[in-house]
Amino acid sequence: MRRDSLLGPENGTPRDDYPVRVRDLLRQRAVWVLPLVLASVVVASMTALYLASAVNPLAHVRDLPVEVVNSDRGATLGTEHLDIGRRIETGLRASPAVSGRLRLEPVTRSEAERAMNRGRAYATVVIPPDFTASLLTQAGLPPAGSSAAGPPSAGTAGAGAIQLLTNPRAGTLGVSLATGILQPAVAAASRTVSGQLTAVAGAGPHDAATKAFLANPVTVTTSQFHPPPASSALGLSAFYLALLTLMCGFLAGTILHSTVDAALGYGTSEVGPRWTQLQPKAISRWRTLLIKWAMAAVLTAVVTGLMLAVAAGAVGMDAPHPLLLWLYAWLCAASVAAGTIVLFAVLGTPGQLAAILLFVYAGLASAGGTVPVEALPGFFRLLSEAEPLRQILAGDRAILYFGAQADAGLTRGVVAAAIGLLCWLAVGTLVVRWYDRRALHRLTPELLAYVDRAVQDYRAQGRAE
């Protein structure tokens, strides 16, 4: 084409072959309505989902699992047998600050360790065997059978000390909530014990150390029970990995939807200034869905493997059982990818927004990765039973922190991912085949035939020229 053919006839300015003006398009109400409505709905929904679940966890905490190991043997003072450990345990259960918020389970030490080694408890309150005896001795009232000749010095190791074992592998915020609820309750119990010991000790002369002890006889020492590995983001690596696994599935489904549709001629491909639209192919919705599912199975295997290679190899995240971790991530990502592809197939373009809200934001709100499930509002606690991110997280925690024990969450995660995959396959099959039976084609056969003739005519014209 000659250069002057691109210039206007009068002043040589470049011709404008695009008559649509910016101001003309921006004046059309229809151009504004859809993006404003969709953006407003999505932003409002994701804000409500994400913040409503996390804005005030202390107000919603219910039945946070905490174990109680009361080994106190009690002690005899005169003719009376005292069991202050039992009083402390009973006082904690009856405390308004604890009742309903913590689920205190009386167990043995071995049972408590077993529960925490499976992520079933955020903390354990341990009352030692000589708890009552040490309190009485520290108050200057050695019980019967005690070898103490007089009151020990203030600060005697273990005197009146309750041990609080925390389990950050189960969730750091859950540990913080449990600790924050328990410590004031123990302090209140200490004041009650203080009154009882003071009454028994009488108003006689006491040295400064004994007076200080009687004012606050019960103390709490906090320590971690089997802390998370060093390279585990302080116990958050399981959550990060679960979120990445979910994103692998979501992105695989989204990318495959676009690329397969572009290859079949039902979508466009635009890279830089190059825009491409292939001739649409005559293919049913069902066969298109099968193609995307088959490719998703392969793609999720590759991307989850790459994710773990970067996380464990390049970044240095602690990742025991790498093969099992990859197989589990692959299953979970494939389930999410299948669901994303089904939402596109059933809803069309809005399927992407539905997938973002369903998998990403609703998952973040209910997974229990930051705010424990026991501290979520009722709606989100119910939602967490079906959301894939919580199930992925359960399995990741089991593999990363609890030795890949089946009953530590791995079985739950595998079963949930498998059920989710089967459900999405069933829903996609039923809906898409129904679309095909009702002749709800993406492009009708008549239009495909017309496009085919037009393409042939265009090619014939090109050959003739």
XYZ file of C-alpha atoms in Angstrom:
465
model
C 0.000 0.000 0.000
C 1.320 3.444 -0.908
C 2.012 5.842 1.943
C -0.206 8.580 0.485
C -3.213 6.269 0.682
C -2.971 6.578 4.475
C -3.158 10.391 4.354
C -6.169 12.634 4.215
C -6.937 14.205 0.818
C -6.566 17.784 1.930
C -3.674 18.362 4.319
C -1.774 15.099 4.274
C -2.737 14.185 7.871
C -3.021 10.476 8.768
C -6.407 9.005 7.946
C -8.584 7.749 10.778
C -10.130 4.440 9.751
C -11.738 4.019 13.200
C -14.829 6.237 13.384
C -15.753 5.321 17.008
C -14.783 8.186 19.317
C -13.837 7.860 22.987
C -16.346 10.442 24.145
C -19.157 8.784 22.177
C -18.564 5.440 23.866
C -18.177 6.909 27.357
C -21.536 8.657 26.987
C -23.350 5.338 26.632
C -24.953 4.227 29.894
C -24.775 0.528 28.995
C -20.986 0.711 28.844
C -20.839 1.851 32.482
C -23.599 -0.206 34.099
C -22.190 -3.733 33.823
C -18.626 -3.051 35.097
C -19.926 -0.833 37.899
C -22.451 -3.436 39.059
C -20.069 -6.397 38.784
C -17.142 -4.605 40.436
C -19.347 -3.333 43.258
C -20.893 -6.737 43.943
C -17.571 -8.574 43.865
C -15.691 -6.047 46.013
C -18.504 -5.828 48.565
C -18.782 -9.620 48.713
C -15.071 -10.304 49.118
C -14.726 -7.565 51.752
C -17.663 -8.923 53.721
C -16.396 -12.484 53.447
C -12.807 -11.773 54.368
C -13.208 -9.202 57.148
C -16.397 -10.519 58.770
C -14.594 -13.734 59.607
C -11.530 -12.101 61.155
C -12.520 -8.714 62.559
C -13.287 -9.924 66.113
C -12.354 -13.583 66.697
C -12.458 -13.282 70.493
C -16.163 -12.451 70.339
C -16.930 -15.598 68.349
C -14.594 -18.156 69.914
C -16.509 -21.283 70.931
C -15.238 -24.672 72.110
C -11.569 -24.030 71.440
C -10.017 -27.406 72.346
C -7.711 -27.318 75.383
C -6.623 -30.355 77.392
C -6.344 -30.411 81.198
C -3.939 -32.795 82.925
C -4.616 -32.708 86.661
C -2.067 -34.958 88.380
C -2.326 -33.298 91.792
C -2.317 -35.911 94.574
C -3.509 -33.433 97.176
C -2.101 -33.202 100.703
C -3.233 -33.699 104.307
C -3.075 -30.768 106.684
C -4.012 -31.813 110.203
C -7.121 -33.916 109.763
C -8.212 -32.351 106.473
C -7.241 -33.591 103.018
C -6.833 -30.701 100.594
C -6.916 -30.976 96.792
C -6.269 -27.503 95.425
C -5.573 -28.869 91.949
C -9.139 -30.155 91.756
C -10.408 -26.756 92.911
C -8.394 -25.041 90.184
C -9.752 -27.388 87.530
C -13.325 -26.934 88.747
C -12.832 -23.178 88.950
C -11.579 -23.010 85.371
C -14.604 -24.924 84.105
C -17.000 -22.672 86.037
C -15.251 -19.443 85.105
C -17.456 -17.164 82.955
C -14.361 -16.242 80.950
C -13.763 -19.895 80.051
C -17.203 -21.491 79.935
C -18.315 -22.026 76.353
C -15.188 -20.448 74.912
C -12.797 -23.273 75.686
C -13.558 -26.970 75.547
C -11.592 -28.262 78.539
C -11.017 -32.008 78.285
C -9.679 -33.832 81.382
C -7.079 -36.315 80.131
C -3.882 -38.024 81.150
C -0.496 -36.639 80.152
C -0.039 -39.257 77.423
C -3.523 -38.563 76.028
C -2.795 -34.828 75.971
C 0.466 -35.361 74.107
C -1.288 -37.632 71.627
C -3.945 -34.994 70.981
C -1.417 -32.203 70.486
C 0.695 -34.423 68.226
C -2.344 -34.682 65.966
C -3.284 -31.009 66.039
C -6.422 -31.611 68.076
C -5.623 -29.203 70.915
C -4.172 -25.717 71.001
C -2.824 -26.015 74.555
C -2.678 -28.221 77.628
C -2.963 -27.104 81.242
C -0.735 -29.307 83.423
C -1.250 -29.320 87.202
C 1.731 -31.173 88.728
C 1.424 -34.076 91.233
C 2.768 -32.071 94.192
C 0.756 -28.939 93.457
C -1.189 -28.815 96.741
C 1.782 -29.896 98.836
C 4.053 -27.263 97.306
C 1.472 -24.521 97.893
C 1.089 -25.464 101.553
C 4.826 -25.722 102.065
C 5.408 -22.354 100.424
C 2.772 -20.848 102.729
C 4.618 -22.172 105.781
C 2.132 -24.992 106.365
C 4.041 -28.201 105.567
C 1.511 -31.021 105.143
C 1.647 -34.333 106.947
C 4.490 -36.473 105.730
C 6.429 -33.501 104.373
C 10.133 -33.443 105.120
C 10.298 -29.643 104.980
C 11.490 -28.140 108.231
C 10.175 -24.709 107.448
C 8.928 -22.531 104.626
C 11.168 -22.567 101.580
C 12.532 -19.409 100.121
C 10.361 -17.415 97.748
C 10.505 -18.521 94.150
C 11.166 -22.206 94.888
C 11.118 -23.986 91.550
C 7.729 -25.517 90.830
C 5.967 -24.131 93.896
C 2.392 -23.299 92.925
C 3.291 -23.423 89.230
C 0.822 -24.611 86.619
C 2.420 -25.470 83.299
C 0.745 -24.298 80.101
C 1.957 -26.246 77.082
C 1.098 -24.483 73.812
C 0.803 -26.143 70.413
C 1.653 -23.573 67.701
C 1.628 -26.300 65.043
C -2.164 -26.315 65.365
C -2.341 -22.541 64.694
C -0.626 -19.564 66.251
C -3.756 -17.433 66.669
C -5.588 -20.345 68.266
C -2.748 -20.625 70.770
C -2.919 -16.882 71.450
C -6.667 -17.050 72.032
C -6.378 -20.041 74.352
C -3.560 -18.412 76.316
C -5.365 -15.088 76.504
C -8.470 -16.771 77.924
C -6.667 -19.111 80.327
C -4.285 -16.695 81.998
C -6.963 -14.323 83.422
C -8.979 -17.357 84.551
C -5.946 -18.798 86.364
C -5.295 -15.383 87.910
C -8.867 -15.348 89.246
C -8.385 -18.864 90.599
C -5.158 -17.733 92.239
C -7.041 -15.020 94.124
C -9.503 -17.604 95.407
C -6.669 -19.903 96.516
C -4.966 -16.883 98.107
C -7.974 -16.300 100.336
C -8.138 -19.963 101.334
C -4.423 -20.220 102.143
C -4.452 -16.942 104.059
C -7.349 -18.180 106.157
C -5.530 -21.424 106.926
C -2.190 -19.724 107.601
C -3.839 -17.251 109.959
C -2.918 -13.658 110.642
C 0.321 -14.495 112.483
C 3.593 -12.876 111.571
C 4.864 -13.775 108.103
C 8.048 -12.750 106.417
C 7.940 -10.642 103.243
C 8.433 -13.639 100.953
C 5.514 -15.535 102.465
C 3.252 -12.496 102.290
C 4.127 -12.015 98.619
C 3.435 -15.678 97.961
C 0.081 -15.634 99.752
C -0.989 -12.633 97.665
C -0.489 -14.610 94.437
C 0.103 -18.302 95.140
C -0.658 -19.761 91.705
C 1.598 -18.940 88.765
C 1.649 -20.125 85.159
C 4.756 -21.094 83.230
C 4.262 -21.236 79.463
C 6.314 -23.339 77.080
C 5.883 -24.719 73.589
C 5.131 -28.385 73.075
C 7.156 -29.551 70.067
C 7.504 -26.182 68.297
C 7.181 -26.044 64.503
C 10.298 -26.663 62.398
C 12.704 -23.764 62.008
C 11.877 -23.160 58.341
C 8.107 -23.234 58.678
C 7.197 -19.510 58.856
C 6.500 -19.890 62.598
C 3.899 -22.535 61.892
C 2.249 -20.737 58.964
C 3.980 -22.562 56.105
C 1.106 -25.066 55.904
C -1.373 -22.241 55.335
C 0.802 -20.571 52.718
C 1.300 -23.877 50.926
C -2.428 -24.641 51.040
C -3.217 -21.241 49.537
C -0.619 -21.749 46.808
C -2.064 -25.185 46.044
C -5.534 -23.702 45.680
C -4.168 -20.961 43.410
C -2.427 -23.602 41.279
C -5.811 -25.195 40.649
C -7.641 -21.924 40.096
C -5.030 -20.523 37.709
C -4.752 -23.805 35.812
C -8.512 -23.848 35.257
C -8.618 -20.189 34.220
C -5.658 -20.441 31.835
C -6.932 -23.652 30.238
C -10.375 -22.157 29.680
C -8.880 -19.243 27.739
C -6.239 -21.151 25.767
C -8.451 -24.083 24.765
C -11.272 -21.757 23.724
C -8.799 -19.713 21.674
C -7.483 -22.878 19.996
C -11.052 -23.964 19.189
C -11.968 -20.550 17.808
C -14.417 -19.655 20.590
C -12.120 -17.093 22.153
C -9.573 -14.566 20.990
C -5.844 -14.480 21.592
C -4.104 -11.148 22.026
C -0.366 -10.868 22.665
C 1.029 -7.348 22.514
C -0.324 -5.705 19.352
C -1.209 -9.042 17.750
C -4.866 -10.072 17.891
C -5.899 -13.507 16.638
C -9.273 -15.144 16.111
C -9.200 -18.680 14.704
C -12.024 -20.195 12.755
C -14.475 -21.829 15.205
C -14.473 -25.608 15.131
C -17.583 -27.753 15.271
C -17.284 -29.331 18.715
C -19.809 -29.982 21.463
C -19.678 -28.455 24.914
C -19.168 -31.918 26.395
C -16.081 -32.699 24.301
C -14.681 -29.252 25.045
C -15.099 -29.915 28.748
C -13.352 -33.283 28.440
C -10.386 -31.652 26.709
C -10.028 -29.064 29.484
C -10.343 -31.668 32.242
C -7.708 -33.912 30.661
C -5.296 -31.015 30.257
C -5.991 -29.856 33.823
C -4.908 -33.254 35.183
C -1.533 -32.843 33.481
C -1.068 -29.130 34.118
C -1.823 -29.309 37.854
C 0.733 -32.112 38.237
C 3.384 -29.900 36.640
C 2.610 -26.654 38.469
C 2.285 -28.240 41.921
C 5.606 -29.994 41.385
C 7.172 -26.700 40.388
C 5.587 -25.001 43.416
C 7.142 -27.515 45.799
C 10.498 -27.399 44.006
C 10.649 -23.649 44.519
C 9.279 -23.761 48.082
C 11.511 -26.554 49.367
C 14.471 -26.262 47.019
C 14.927 -22.575 46.280
C 13.305 -20.982 49.326
C 14.287 -23.664 51.852
C 10.890 -24.384 53.404
C 10.887 -27.456 55.626
C 9.063 -30.115 53.586
C 9.154 -33.679 54.923
C 7.591 -36.460 52.838
C 8.050 -34.565 49.531
C 6.502 -37.235 47.296
C 3.398 -37.523 49.472
C 3.178 -33.738 49.689
C 3.289 -33.458 45.883
C 0.677 -36.182 45.321
C -1.622 -34.532 47.848
C -1.122 -31.063 46.347
C -1.768 -32.495 42.877
C -5.068 -34.071 43.964
C -6.242 -30.876 45.671
C -5.207 -28.596 42.789
C -6.853 -30.914 40.246
C -10.094 -30.778 42.241
C -10.066 -26.960 42.295
C -9.120 -26.788 38.587
C -11.990 -29.112 37.686
C -14.399 -26.933 39.662
C -13.114 -23.733 38.039
C -13.523 -25.221 34.555
C -17.056 -26.370 35.413
C -18.025 -22.883 36.602
C -16.794 -21.464 33.274
C -18.683 -24.152 31.350
C -21.921 -23.613 33.263
C -21.888 -19.826 33.790
C -19.663 -18.588 30.977
C -17.500 -15.532 31.654
C -19.104 -14.829 35.077
C -17.748 -18.231 36.105
C -14.383 -16.616 36.781
C -15.891 -14.221 39.319
C -17.846 -17.056 40.900
C -14.656 -19.132 41.191
C -12.750 -16.248 42.799
C -15.453 -15.730 45.413
C -16.080 -19.430 46.028
C -12.552 -20.798 46.095
C -10.369 -17.846 47.069
C -12.207 -15.360 49.278
C -14.743 -17.699 50.886
C -11.869 -20.122 51.411
C -9.640 -17.528 53.055
C -12.503 -16.512 55.323
C -13.289 -20.029 56.540
C -10.090 -22.077 56.218
C -8.863 -21.614 59.786
C -5.412 -20.762 58.523
C -5.108 -17.550 60.519
C -8.289 -17.357 62.608
C -9.090 -20.851 63.980
C -12.363 -22.400 62.904
C -13.546 -22.354 66.549
C -13.260 -18.536 66.529
C -15.252 -17.979 63.324
C -18.843 -16.703 63.225
C -21.443 -19.435 62.798
C -21.910 -18.961 59.046
C -18.210 -19.252 58.310
C -17.833 -22.234 60.625
C -20.530 -23.992 58.613
C -18.950 -22.873 55.341
C -15.604 -24.306 56.413
C -17.029 -27.816 56.300
C -17.264 -27.593 52.502
C -14.608 -25.062 51.499
C -11.616 -26.757 49.833
C -8.980 -24.492 51.385
C -9.699 -25.769 54.902
C -9.425 -29.363 53.751
C -6.166 -28.666 51.901
C -4.796 -26.990 55.020
C -5.708 -29.968 57.212
C -3.690 -32.318 55.027
C -0.754 -29.924 54.682
C -0.491 -29.522 58.454
C -0.567 -33.281 58.902
C 2.253 -33.788 56.402
C 4.414 -30.821 57.398
C 4.041 -30.842 61.187
C 2.519 -34.115 62.402
C 4.467 -36.834 60.618
C 1.845 -37.408 57.891
C -0.436 -39.180 60.376
C -3.741 -40.109 58.795
C -5.822 -39.020 61.803
C -3.993 -35.678 62.086
C -5.955 -34.300 59.126
C -4.472 -36.139 56.145
C -7.391 -38.531 55.736
C -9.842 -35.651 55.998
C -7.983 -33.694 53.333
C -7.665 -36.593 50.883
C -11.288 -37.676 51.252
C -12.584 -34.105 50.914
C -10.456 -33.420 47.808
C -11.571 -36.684 46.203
C -15.231 -36.007 46.973
C -14.886 -32.455 45.657
C -13.311 -33.715 42.437
C -16.042 -36.311 41.900
C -18.787 -33.767 42.646
C -17.402 -31.255 40.155
C -17.045 -33.967 37.503
C -20.644 -35.037 38.109
C -22.033 -31.482 38.032
C -20.077 -30.609 34.893
C -21.184 -33.782 33.144
C -24.866 -33.348 33.978
C -25.142 -29.642 33.155
C -23.008 -29.576 30.002
C -24.571 -32.679 28.488
C -27.982 -31.159 29.252
C -26.899 -28.022 27.379
C -25.950 -30.192 24.399
C -29.202 -32.174 24.476
C -31.178 -28.926 24.518
C -29.149 -27.689 21.528
C -27.784 -24.787 23.573
C -24.734 -24.539 21.369
C -21.970 -22.014 21.864
C -22.296 -21.361 18.129
C -25.194 -22.864 16.184
C -24.431 -25.294 13.339
C -25.940 -22.816 10.856
C -23.612 -20.047 12.023
C -20.607 -22.394 11.918
C -21.513 -23.359 8.359
C -21.878 -19.710 7.382
C -18.487 -18.867 8.911
C -16.923 -21.832 7.088
C -18.297 -20.641 3.735
C -17.154 -17.090 4.424
C -13.642 -18.293 5.231
C -13.496 -20.412 2.092
C -14.697 -17.482 -0.030
C -12.117 -15.200 1.568
C -9.318 -17.664 0.908
C -10.478 -18.192 -2.665
C -10.538 -14.446 -3.197
C -7.003 -14.192 -1.809
C -5.748 -16.889 -4.192
C -7.436 -15.179 -7.139
C -5.700 -11.901 -6.357
